[in-house]
Amino acid sequence: MNKPVKQHLIDPEICIRCYTCEMTCPVGAIEHDDNNVVVNADSCNFCMDCIPVCPTGSIDEWRVVVEPYSLEAQYSWEELPEQEELGQDEAATGLEALDDAMAALLAEAHKGAGGKAKAPATAAKPSINMYNLGKPATAKITGNYPLTDDPEHDVRHIILDLGNLPFPVLEGQSVGIIPPGTDAEGKPHLPRLYSVSSPRDGERPGFNNLSLTVKREAGGLCSNYLCDLPTGAEVQVTGPFGATFLLPADAEAKLLMICTGTGSAPMRAFTMRRQRTLNGPSGGMTMFFGARTKKSLPYFGPLSKVPKSLLEQHLVYSREGEKEYVQDRLIAEEEKVAELLADPKTHIYICGLRGMEEGVERAFTTIAESIGEQWIAMRDVMREDGRYHVETY
Ligand code: NAP
C-alpha cells in the first residue's frame, strides 16, 4: 500500500496570478499554464519560501493524499478539491513527523504578509479568471489622468473600456495587464497585477468600464507602458482575480481601511460603491491613508469632496513636516480604533506596501492591549469571520 503524503497546492479561486510564488520557488516546483498556477509534487521540498510572499494566502493549501494530484489535474481545476476521506491505516501512517516539521516551518512562514483569508459572509460571489494568458480580453483606453502633482511620483488613473465583452468585477478584485513584447528568453511577458479602483457598475455608472491606479516605477516595464498609453490604445487584460478582499453587502458593516500610495485603489472602489448604493444609515467607513506628501497622495482632490458622514479620513504624510506613518496615526487614534477592533461589525482592509503590515500589526497589538485583549486572538477570529483582509506586495 502507498503511504499517504502531504501535498502542497494552490487555491485557484483565491490566487490572483501574480506569479510571485513561481519567481520565488528556489527549486522550480511552481509553474503555470494559461489558466492556473500549480505545484509539482515531485519537486516541492516544503521549503516554505513561497508562503510569506503570496499576497493572498492562496498558496497555503495542503492535502493528505495517497496519490498526489498531477499537474494536469491541477491545471484543470476551478476550485480546490476537498480533503479526501482516507482509510484509518492510511491516515495513521507516518504523517506525524512530517507534520511537526511542517508546522514549525509554516509558523515561521506565516509571519509574512497576506495570510489565509475568507471573504465577508455577505459579499457577492466574484467571477474569476474569465480571461487568461491564452485568451485575454482586449480593452480600450478611454482615459489616462495624472493623480499626483509630483514629477518624481507619477500616479495615473487609467480607464479601460471592455466594449461588449462581459467582464464583471467586484470592488477589491484585481486584473492582469499583459505588456506587449517578449522577455529575455523570447517568451511573452507575464501579466502584471493591478487592483481595480472603480466599483462594480463601472467607473461611469452603467458603462462596461473599470479604472486602475498605476504608479510609474523607474524602469518598470508595465507601469511605464500603461502610464504612457494614449486614449484609444488597446490593452490585453486577464482576470478578474481575487475572491476574498471583497466588500460586505451589509450596510451596517463598519469598514476600517488602511492603505499606502496606490494601495488606495480598492478603498476608492469600496467608497464609491457605498456612495452609489447607500440611501440610509450605515456602519461607516474610516480610512488611514499614507503618502509621502499631499502632492503625491493619489485622489487628494476627489477625496476632499467625499462627505465626512460617509468616510472619515486620516491622511498621513511621511515627508511633509513631521514624519508620520499610518501605524503612528492608528496609535494616535487609539480610542476610536480600539472601539472598532472590539466591534463584531468591523471589517479591516490593509492594502499597499508590504512593510506597512508589520507596523500596523504592532499598532493593533498595542491598541488591543489597551482594552485588555490579545491582538493575535482577535485577528484570528476576524479572519475566520471573513472580516480581516490584507493585500500587500
Ligand atoms: P509609496 O509612495 O512608496 O509609499 C506610500 C507611503 O507609505 C509613503 O509615505 C511611505 O513613506 C510609506 N511607507 C513606507 N514604508 C512604510 C512602512 N513600513 N509602514 C508604513 N508606511 C510606510 O507607495 P507606492 O509607491 O504608491 O506603493 C504602494 C505599494 O502598494 C506598492 O508596493 C504596490 O505594489 C502596492 N500595491 C498593492 C496592491 C495590492 O496588494 N492589491 C494594490 C496597489 C498597490 P516613506 O517612503 O517616506 O518612508
CSV table of C-alpha atoms and ligand atoms in Angstrom, one decimal, residues 55 153 174 195 215 217 260-263 265-266 290-292 316-319 323 325-327 351-356 391-393, ligand 1:
chain,number,residue,atom,x,y,z
A,55,PRO,CA,-0.3,38.4,-1.3
A,153,HIS,CA,5.9,60.3,-8.2
A,174,SER,CA,-7.6,42.8,-9.5
A,195,SER,CA,-6.2,46.4,-8.2
A,215,LYS,CA,2.3,54.4,-10.3
A,217,GLU,CA,8.0,52.8,-11.5
A,260,THR,CA,-0.4,53.5,1.4
A,261,GLY,CA,0.1,55.0,-2.0
A,262,THR,CA,-1.6,53.0,-4.8
A,263,GLY,CA,-2.9,50.6,-2.2
A,265,ALA,CA,-7.2,51.7,-5.3
A,266,PRO,CA,-9.6,49.2,-3.7
A,290,GLY,CA,-0.3,57.2,4.0
A,291,ALA,CA,1.6,59.0,1.3
A,292,ARG,CA,4.9,60.9,1.1
A,316,VAL,CA,-0.9,60.8,6.9
A,317,TYR,CA,2.3,62.2,5.4
A,318,SER,CA,5.8,60.8,5.8
A,319,ARG,CA,7.8,63.6,4.1
A,323,LYS,CA,7.3,62.0,9.5
A,325,TYR,CA,3.1,56.5,9.0
A,326,VAL,CA,-0.4,55.1,9.1
A,327,GLN,CA,0.5,52.9,12.1
A,351,CYS,CA,-3.5,47.3,1.1
A,352,GLY,CA,-0.2,48.7,-0.1
A,353,LEU,CA,3.4,48.4,0.8
A,354,ARG,CA,4.5,45.1,2.3
A,355,GLY,CA,6.5,46.9,5.0
A,356,MET,CA,3.4,48.6,6.4
A,391,GLU,CA,-3.2,42.6,0.3
A,392,THR,CA,0.3,43.9,0.4
A,393,TYR,CA,3.1,43.4,-2.1
B,1,NAP,P1,4.9,54.9,-1.6
B,1,NAP,O1,4.6,56.3,-2.2
B,1,NAP,O2,6.3,54.4,-1.8
B,1,NAP,O3,4.6,54.9,-0.1
B,1,NAP,C1,3.4,55.4,0.4
B,1,NAP,C2,3.7,55.8,1.9
B,1,NAP,O4,4.0,54.7,2.7
B,1,NAP,C3,4.9,56.7,2.0
B,1,NAP,O5,4.5,57.8,2.8
B,1,NAP,C4,6.0,55.8,2.6
B,1,NAP,O6,6.9,56.6,3.4
B,1,NAP,C5,5.1,55.0,3.5
B,1,NAP,N1,5.8,53.8,4.0
B,1,NAP,C6,7.0,53.3,3.6
B,1,NAP,N2,7.3,52.2,4.4
B,1,NAP,C7,6.3,52.1,5.3
B,1,NAP,C8,6.1,51.2,6.4
B,1,NAP,N3,7.0,50.3,6.7
B,1,NAP,N4,5.0,51.4,7.1
B,1,NAP,C9,4.1,52.3,6.8
B,1,NAP,N5,4.3,53.2,5.8
B,1,NAP,C10,5.3,53.1,5.0
B,1,NAP,O7,3.9,53.9,-2.1
B,1,NAP,P2,3.6,53.4,-3.6
B,1,NAP,O8,4.8,53.6,-4.4
B,1,NAP,O9,2.3,54.0,-4.1
B,1,NAP,O10,3.5,51.9,-3.4
B,1,NAP,C11,2.3,51.3,-2.9
B,1,NAP,C12,2.6,49.8,-2.8
B,1,NAP,O11,1.4,49.2,-2.8
B,1,NAP,C13,3.4,49.2,-3.9
B,1,NAP,O12,4.4,48.4,-3.4
B,1,NAP,C14,2.4,48.4,-4.7
B,1,NAP,O13,2.9,47.2,-5.2
B,1,NAP,C15,1.4,48.0,-3.5
B,1,NAP,N6,0.0,47.8,-4.0
B,1,NAP,C16,-0.5,46.7,-3.6
B,1,NAP,C17,-1.8,46.4,-4.1
B,1,NAP,C18,-2.4,45.1,-3.7
B,1,NAP,O14,-1.9,44.4,-2.9
B,1,NAP,N7,-3.6,44.8,-4.2
B,1,NAP,C19,-2.5,47.3,-4.8
B,1,NAP,C20,-1.9,48.5,-5.1
B,1,NAP,C21,-0.6,48.7,-4.7
B,1,NAP,P3,8.4,56.9,3.1
B,1,NAP,O15,8.7,56.4,1.6
B,1,NAP,O16,8.6,58.3,3.2
B,1,NAP,O17,9.2,56.1,4.1
